[in-house]
mmCIF file of C-alpha atoms in Angstrom:
data_model
loop_
_atom_site.group_PDB
_atom_site.id
_atom_site.type_symbol
_atom_site.label_atom_id
_atom_site.label_comp_id
_atom_site.label_asym_id
_atom_site.label_seq_id
_atom_site.Cartn_x
_atom_site.Cartn_y
_atom_site.Cartn_z
ATOM 1 C CA UNK A 693 0.000 0.000 0.000
ATOM 2 C CA UNK A 694 1.538 3.310 -1.061
ATOM 3 C CA UNK A 695 2.054 5.989 1.628
ATOM 4 C CA UNK A 696 -0.219 9.008 1.679
ATOM 5 C CA UNK A 697 1.171 12.094 -0.046
ATOM 6 C CA UNK A 698 1.176 15.327 2.019
ATOM 7 C CA UNK A 699 -0.844 18.137 0.472
ATOM 8 C CA UNK A 700 1.369 20.999 -0.770
ATOM 9 C CA UNK A 701 -1.152 23.495 0.622
ATOM 10 C CA UNK A 702 -0.517 22.498 4.214
ATOM 11 C CA UNK A 703 2.349 24.294 6.053
ATOM 12 C CA UNK A 704 5.493 22.268 6.375
ATOM 13 C CA UNK A 705 6.939 21.815 9.872
ATOM 14 C CA UNK A 706 10.479 23.177 10.214
ATOM 15 C CA UNK A 707 13.089 22.035 12.631
ATOM 16 C CA UNK A 708 13.816 24.834 15.144
ATOM 17 C CA UNK A 709 17.448 25.727 15.759
ATOM 18 C CA UNK A 710 18.487 26.579 19.328
ATOM 19 C CA UNK A 711 19.442 30.294 19.832
ATOM 20 C CA UNK A 712 23.123 31.123 19.651
ATOM 21 C CA UNK A 713 24.391 31.670 23.171
ATOM 22 C CA UNK A 714 26.774 34.570 23.768
ATOM 23 C CA UNK A 715 29.937 33.185 25.181
ATOM 24 C CA UNK A 716 30.913 34.175 28.683
ATOM 25 C CA UNK A 717 34.412 34.882 27.480
ATOM 26 C CA UNK A 718 33.166 37.503 24.977
ATOM 27 C CA UNK A 719 31.020 39.240 27.630
ATOM 28 C CA UNK A 720 33.859 39.278 30.129
ATOM 29 C CA UNK A 721 36.331 40.661 27.591
ATOM 30 C CA UNK A 722 33.933 43.453 26.488
ATOM 31 C CA UNK A 723 33.177 44.478 30.090
ATOM 32 C CA UNK A 724 36.850 44.417 30.951
ATOM 33 C CA UNK A 725 37.686 46.743 28.039
ATOM 34 C CA UNK A 726 34.924 49.161 29.070
ATOM 35 C CA UNK A 727 36.189 49.164 32.654
ATOM 36 C CA UNK A 728 39.666 50.067 31.412
ATOM 37 C CA UNK A 729 38.291 53.045 29.463
ATOM 38 C CA UNK A 730 36.169 54.150 32.429
ATOM 39 C CA UNK A 731 39.231 53.988 34.640
ATOM 40 C CA UNK A 732 41.191 56.174 32.200
ATOM 41 C CA UNK A 733 38.387 58.765 32.110
ATOM 42 C CA UNK A 734 38.080 58.659 35.909
ATOM 43 C CA UNK A 735 41.806 59.339 36.244
ATOM 44 C CA UNK A 736 41.371 62.458 34.102
ATOM 45 C CA UNK A 737 38.438 63.587 36.254
ATOM 46 C CA UNK A 738 40.485 63.059 39.423
ATOM 47 C CA UNK A 739 43.406 64.990 37.936
ATOM 48 C CA UNK A 740 41.210 67.975 37.070
ATOM 49 C CA UNK A 741 39.524 67.861 40.479
ATOM 50 C CA UNK A 742 42.951 67.941 42.105
ATOM 51 C CA UNK A 743 43.902 70.989 40.026
ATOM 52 C CA UNK A 744 40.598 72.669 40.911
ATOM 53 C CA UNK A 745 41.272 71.967 44.582
ATOM 54 C CA UNK A 746 44.661 73.686 44.291
ATOM 55 C CA UNK A 747 43.031 76.687 42.604
ATOM 56 C CA UNK A 748 40.455 76.944 45.407
ATOM 57 C CA UNK A 749 43.238 76.872 48.007
ATOM 58 C CA UNK A 750 44.998 79.696 46.169
ATOM 59 C CA UNK A 751 41.742 81.696 46.089
ATOM 60 C CA UNK A 752 41.221 81.127 49.804
ATOM 61 C CA UNK A 753 44.764 82.308 50.506
ATOM 62 C CA UNK A 754 44.228 85.325 48.225
ATOM 63 C CA UNK A 755 41.045 86.262 50.101
ATOM 64 C CA UNK A 756 42.871 86.237 53.432
ATOM 65 C CA UNK A 757 45.791 88.261 52.084
ATOM 66 C CA UNK A 758 43.448 90.866 50.578
ATOM 67 C CA UNK A 759 41.275 91.347 53.663
ATOM 68 C CA UNK A 760 43.431 94.109 55.230
ATOM 69 C CA UNK A 761 43.395 96.017 51.929
ATOM 70 C CA UNK A 762 39.618 95.680 51.558
ATOM 71 C CA UNK A 763 39.269 96.948 55.132
ATOM 72 C CA UNK A 764 41.534 99.917 54.411
ATOM 73 C CA UNK A 765 39.584 100.648 51.233
ATOM 74 C CA UNK A 766 36.281 100.610 53.162
ATOM 75 C CA UNK A 767 37.692 103.119 55.673
ATOM 76 C CA UNK A 768 38.683 105.470 52.855
ATOM 77 C CA UNK A 769 35.415 105.037 50.979
ATOM 78 C CA UNK A 770 33.519 105.999 54.136
ATOM 79 C CA UNK A 771 35.042 109.473 53.776
ATOM 80 C CA UNK A 772 33.559 109.935 50.290
ATOM 81 C CA UNK A 773 30.000 111.189 50.180
ATOM 82 C CA UNK A 774 27.631 109.071 48.043
ATOM 83 C CA UNK A 775 30.378 106.712 46.889
ATOM 84 C CA UNK A 776 28.239 103.584 46.723
ATOM 85 C CA UNK A 777 25.109 105.073 45.204
ATOM 86 C CA UNK A 778 27.309 106.636 42.511
ATOM 87 C CA UNK A 779 28.980 103.284 41.900
ATOM 88 C CA UNK A 780 25.676 101.455 41.499
ATOM 89 C CA UNK A 781 24.138 104.169 39.326
ATOM 90 C CA UNK A 782 27.183 104.057 37.031
ATOM 91 C CA UNK A 783 27.076 100.269 36.646
ATOM 92 C CA UNK A 784 25.134 99.426 33.454
ATOM 93 C CA UNK A 785 23.703 96.126 34.724
ATOM 94 C CA UNK A 786 22.658 97.437 38.125
ATOM 95 C CA UNK A 787 21.282 100.876 37.245
ATOM 96 C CA UNK A 788 18.549 99.376 35.043
ATOM 97 C CA UNK A 789 17.108 97.712 38.158
ATOM 98 C CA UNK A 790 16.480 100.999 39.939
ATOM 99 C CA UNK A 791 12.946 102.127 40.596
ATOM 100 C CA UNK A 792 12.050 105.792 40.929
ATOM 101 C CA UNK A 793 13.017 106.175 44.593
ATOM 102 C CA UNK A 794 15.740 103.508 44.836
ATOM 103 C CA UNK A 795 18.508 105.979 44.089
ATOM 104 C CA UNK A 796 17.272 108.288 46.819
ATOM 105 C CA UNK A 797 17.220 105.422 49.335
ATOM 106 C CA UNK A 798 20.732 104.341 48.342
ATOM 107 C CA UNK A 799 22.060 107.799 49.222
ATOM 108 C CA UNK A 800 21.970 106.477 52.798
ATOM 109 C CA UNK A 801 24.174 103.476 51.903
ATOM 110 C CA UNK A 802 27.546 103.933 53.626
ATOM 111 C CA UNK A 803 29.328 100.590 53.300
ATOM 112 C CA UNK A 804 29.157 97.457 51.175
ATOM 113 C CA UNK A 805 31.052 94.309 52.127
ATOM 114 C CA UNK A 806 31.246 90.918 50.420
ATOM 115 C CA UNK A 807 32.531 87.994 52.470
ATOM 116 C CA UNK A 808 33.237 84.614 50.925
ATOM 117 C CA UNK A 809 32.921 81.694 53.308
ATOM 118 C CA UNK A 810 36.104 79.930 54.398
ATOM 119 C CA UNK A 811 35.179 77.083 52.080
ATOM 120 C CA UNK A 812 34.563 79.373 49.100
ATOM 121 C CA UNK A 813 32.647 76.646 47.286
ATOM 122 C CA UNK A 814 29.944 76.860 49.947
ATOM 123 C CA UNK A 815 28.928 80.466 49.241
ATOM 124 C CA UNK A 816 29.234 84.115 50.258
ATOM 125 C CA UNK A 817 27.399 86.981 51.971
ATOM 126 C CA UNK A 818 26.810 90.578 50.841
ATOM 127 C CA UNK A 819 26.221 93.186 53.568
ATOM 128 C CA UNK A 820 24.799 96.672 52.940
ATOM 129 C CA UNK A 821 25.188 99.195 55.797
ATOM 130 C CA UNK A 822 22.851 102.191 55.969
ATOM 131 C CA UNK A 823 22.623 105.375 57.957
ATOM 132 C CA UNK A 824 19.269 106.193 59.523
ATOM 133 C CA UNK A 825 16.832 106.899 56.692
ATOM 134 C CA UNK A 826 13.130 107.564 56.071
ATOM 135 C CA UNK A 827 12.568 104.245 54.271
ATOM 136 C CA UNK A 828 13.355 101.345 56.638
ATOM 137 C CA UNK A 829 14.480 100.614 60.192
ATOM 138 C CA UNK A 830 17.351 98.234 59.347
ATOM 139 C CA UNK A 831 20.930 99.378 59.769
ATOM 140 C CA UNK A 832 22.221 96.394 57.776
ATOM 141 C CA UNK A 833 20.639 94.477 54.911
ATOM 142 C CA UNK A 834 22.290 91.166 54.062
ATOM 143 C CA UNK A 835 21.848 88.461 51.482
ATOM 144 C CA UNK A 836 23.584 85.108 51.828
ATOM 145 C CA UNK A 837 24.192 82.387 49.272
ATOM 146 C CA UNK A 838 25.120 78.853 50.261
ATOM 147 C CA UNK A 839 24.616 75.180 49.499
ATOM 148 C CA UNK A 840 21.666 73.529 51.218
ATOM 149 C CA UNK A 841 21.649 70.054 52.767
ATOM 150 C CA UNK A 842 21.008 68.401 49.406
ATOM 151 C CA UNK A 843 23.959 70.222 47.846
ATOM 152 C CA UNK A 844 21.872 72.634 45.768
ATOM 153 C CA UNK A 845 22.227 76.445 45.847
ATOM 154 C CA UNK A 846 19.942 78.450 48.093
ATOM 155 C CA UNK A 847 19.787 81.951 49.557
ATOM 156 C CA UNK A 848 18.385 83.855 52.508
ATOM 157 C CA UNK A 849 18.290 87.512 53.434
ATOM 158 C CA UNK A 850 17.390 90.111 56.017
ATOM 159 C CA UNK A 851 13.715 90.964 56.289
ATOM 160 C CA UNK A 852 13.356 94.636 55.400
ATOM 161 C CA UNK A 853 11.425 96.523 58.079
ATOM 162 C CA UNK A 854 9.807 99.244 55.993
ATOM 163 C CA UNK A 855 8.523 102.383 57.620
ATOM 164 C CA UNK A 856 4.856 103.232 57.166
ATOM 165 C CA UNK A 857 4.063 104.092 53.563
ATOM 166 C CA UNK A 858 7.716 103.767 52.481
ATOM 167 C CA UNK A 859 7.811 100.206 51.112
ATOM 168 C CA UNK A 860 9.589 100.792 47.793
ATOM 169 C CA UNK A 861 8.638 97.358 46.519
ATOM 170 C CA UNK A 862 4.935 98.113 46.904
ATOM 171 C CA UNK A 863 5.388 101.568 45.392
ATOM 172 C CA UNK A 864 7.189 100.034 42.435
ATOM 173 C CA UNK A 865 4.409 97.478 41.929
ATOM 174 C CA UNK A 866 1.731 100.181 42.008
ATOM 175 C CA UNK A 867 3.644 102.299 39.509
ATOM 176 C CA UNK A 868 4.011 99.313 37.174
ATOM 177 C CA UNK A 869 0.256 98.729 37.255
ATOM 178 C CA UNK A 870 -0.426 102.368 36.367
ATOM 179 C CA UNK A 871 2.236 102.378 33.662
ATOM 180 C CA UNK A 872 0.914 99.174 32.102
ATOM 181 C CA UNK A 873 -2.354 100.922 31.351
ATOM 182 C CA UNK A 874 -0.554 103.608 29.379
ATOM 183 C CA UNK A 875 2.198 101.634 27.662
ATOM 184 C CA UNK A 876 3.184 98.078 26.947
ATOM 185 C CA UNK A 877 6.592 97.820 28.619
ATOM 186 C CA UNK A 878 6.966 97.702 32.389
ATOM 187 C CA UNK A 879 8.894 100.065 34.626
ATOM 188 C CA UNK A 880 11.954 98.638 36.464
ATOM 189 C CA UNK A 881 11.235 96.803 39.677
ATOM 190 C CA UNK A 882 12.755 98.109 42.878
ATOM 191 C CA UNK A 883 16.407 97.251 43.513
ATOM 192 C CA UNK A 884 15.317 96.080 46.964
ATOM 193 C CA UNK A 885 13.295 93.188 45.534
ATOM 194 C CA UNK A 886 16.678 91.461 45.158
ATOM 195 C CA UNK A 887 16.748 90.935 48.916
ATOM 196 C CA UNK A 888 13.441 89.058 48.838
ATOM 197 C CA UNK A 889 13.927 87.052 45.632
ATOM 198 C CA UNK A 890 15.086 83.501 46.396
ATOM 199 C CA UNK A 891 13.510 81.820 43.373
ATOM 200 C CA UNK A 892 16.763 80.785 41.682
ATOM 201 C CA UNK A 893 19.815 81.228 43.915
ATOM 202 C CA UNK A 894 22.010 79.386 41.442
ATOM 203 C CA UNK A 895 21.385 82.014 38.755
ATOM 204 C CA UNK A 896 21.323 85.218 40.798
ATOM 205 C CA UNK A 897 22.942 87.584 38.293
ATOM 206 C CA UNK A 898 22.886 90.652 40.525
ATOM 207 C CA UNK A 899 24.589 88.761 43.339
ATOM 208 C CA UNK A 900 27.315 87.581 40.974
ATOM 209 C CA UNK A 901 27.815 91.104 39.589
ATOM 210 C CA UNK A 902 28.183 92.510 43.091
ATOM 211 C CA UNK A 903 30.582 89.757 44.188
ATOM 212 C CA UNK A 904 32.730 89.381 41.071
ATOM 213 C CA UNK A 905 32.632 92.841 39.490
ATOM 214 C CA UNK A 906 31.633 95.676 41.794
ATOM 215 C CA UNK A 907 33.227 94.474 45.022
ATOM 216 C CA UNK A 908 36.725 93.686 43.643
ATOM 217 C CA UNK A 909 37.034 97.070 41.882
ATOM 218 C CA UNK A 910 34.271 99.455 42.851
ATOM 219 C CA UNK A 911 36.434 102.492 42.117
ATOM 220 C CA UNK A 912 36.265 101.991 38.354
ATOM 221 C CA UNK A 913 32.480 102.436 38.403
ATOM 222 C CA UNK A 914 32.582 105.360 40.811
ATOM 223 C CA UNK A 915 34.857 107.173 38.358
ATOM 224 C CA UNK A 916 32.813 106.430 35.222
ATOM 225 C CA UNK A 917 32.059 109.854 33.688
ATOM 226 C CA UNK A 918 28.451 110.949 33.439
ATOM 227 C CA UNK A 919 27.351 110.740 29.782
ATOM 228 C CA UNK A 920 25.280 113.922 30.148
ATOM 229 C CA UNK A 921 28.372 115.737 31.394
ATOM 230 C CA UNK A 922 30.366 114.432 28.420
ATOM 231 C CA UNK A 923 27.754 115.686 25.949
ATOM 232 C CA UNK A 924 27.702 119.049 27.699
ATOM 233 C CA UNK A 925 31.471 119.254 27.478
ATOM 234 C CA UNK A 926 31.364 118.639 23.719
ATOM 235 C CA UNK A 927 28.794 121.420 23.281
ATOM 236 C CA UNK A 928 30.895 123.827 25.315
ATOM 237 C CA UNK A 929 34.222 123.198 23.550
ATOM 238 C CA UNK A 930 34.345 126.764 22.203
ATOM 239 C CA UNK A 931 33.743 128.254 25.620
ATOM 240 C CA UNK A 932 36.444 126.032 27.133
ATOM 241 C CA UNK A 933 38.983 127.232 24.584
ATOM 242 C CA UNK A 934 38.298 130.824 25.556
ATOM 243 C CA UNK A 935 38.108 130.309 29.300
ATOM 244 C CA UNK A 936 40.633 127.475 29.589
ATOM 245 C CA UNK A 937 40.061 123.887 30.592
ATOM 246 C CA UNK A 938 38.847 123.680 34.169
ATOM 247 C CA UNK A 939 37.739 120.606 36.087
ATOM 248 C CA UNK A 940 34.361 120.659 37.761
ATOM 249 C CA UNK A 941 34.200 120.384 41.538
ATOM 250 C CA UNK A 942 32.921 116.840 41.153
ATOM 251 C CA UNK A 943 35.742 115.935 38.788
ATOM 252 C CA UNK A 944 38.404 117.351 41.096
ATOM 253 C CA UNK A 945 36.876 115.495 44.042
ATOM 254 C CA UNK A 946 36.881 112.192 42.163
ATOM 255 C CA UNK A 947 40.478 112.695 41.045
ATOM 256 C CA UNK A 948 41.561 113.419 44.616
ATOM 257 C CA UNK A 949 39.617 110.459 45.995
ATOM 258 C CA UNK A 950 41.160 108.132 43.436
ATOM 259 C CA UNK A 951 44.660 109.379 44.268
ATOM 260 C CA UNK A 952 44.089 108.806 47.989
ATOM 261 C CA UNK A 953 42.739 105.309 47.424
ATOM 262 C CA UNK A 954 45.564 104.324 45.079
ATOM 263 C CA UNK A 955 48.231 105.606 47.476
ATOM 264 C CA UNK A 956 46.643 103.907 50.464
ATOM 265 C CA UNK A 957 46.131 100.560 48.759
ATOM 266 C CA UNK A 958 49.491 100.333 46.973
ATOM 267 C CA UNK A 959 51.777 97.962 48.907
ATOM 268 C CA UNK A 960 55.183 99.463 49.796
ATOM 269 C CA UNK A 961 58.105 98.449 47.581
ATOM 270 C CA UNK A 962 61.239 97.291 49.455
#
């Protein structure tokens, strides 16, 4: 009896091949090579961290060495009327933050100090000292930047004790609301809102400007010439030729103040 023929329309059963196993030797060799590369990269990271640590130590030493000179500079600045308000008004990034009465309030600012913590990676503090004034009760306003427990940046500051009806932040907000009805762009917020803004301590531009630009060399901004004065001088060139070039009282005062500061802060040469 002949065997039955299988219909060509029915699917043919195929023999399944076992999956190809990856050899343990290949896996071990690949992991070992990756570990070697990771180790090389880690060595580079460690080397750069070591260099950064040396740089931080140099900065810490520099801060200690400079402290007596900063103290001497503060003593001399205290003798100059309106030094700090002039410095802030002349700084292009800071002056745009001034509300209408901020400049008047800053006329009572006598001393500014920036102190970096002993471990400079952990932060710094900016202190603003004021004479008695009609705006707030505080003698010192401070803002401090540091790393919180989780290692992220954070900030805290002095609570401003405004006198009745003198809260410049509220006045600025009210003026912005009135201005917005008349024009599209907003008026500058009060400079003092910086003390209450802790929304993004890691990107506090004003704090960085004060610490890294104004504090190290405040004199350069105090001596920036007034643009209105410069334009006036150009218009009066003919008169100056007839009468002779004469410094204004303000110009002579700034020149004298600069000379005193430079002489006092220049280390003696032996």
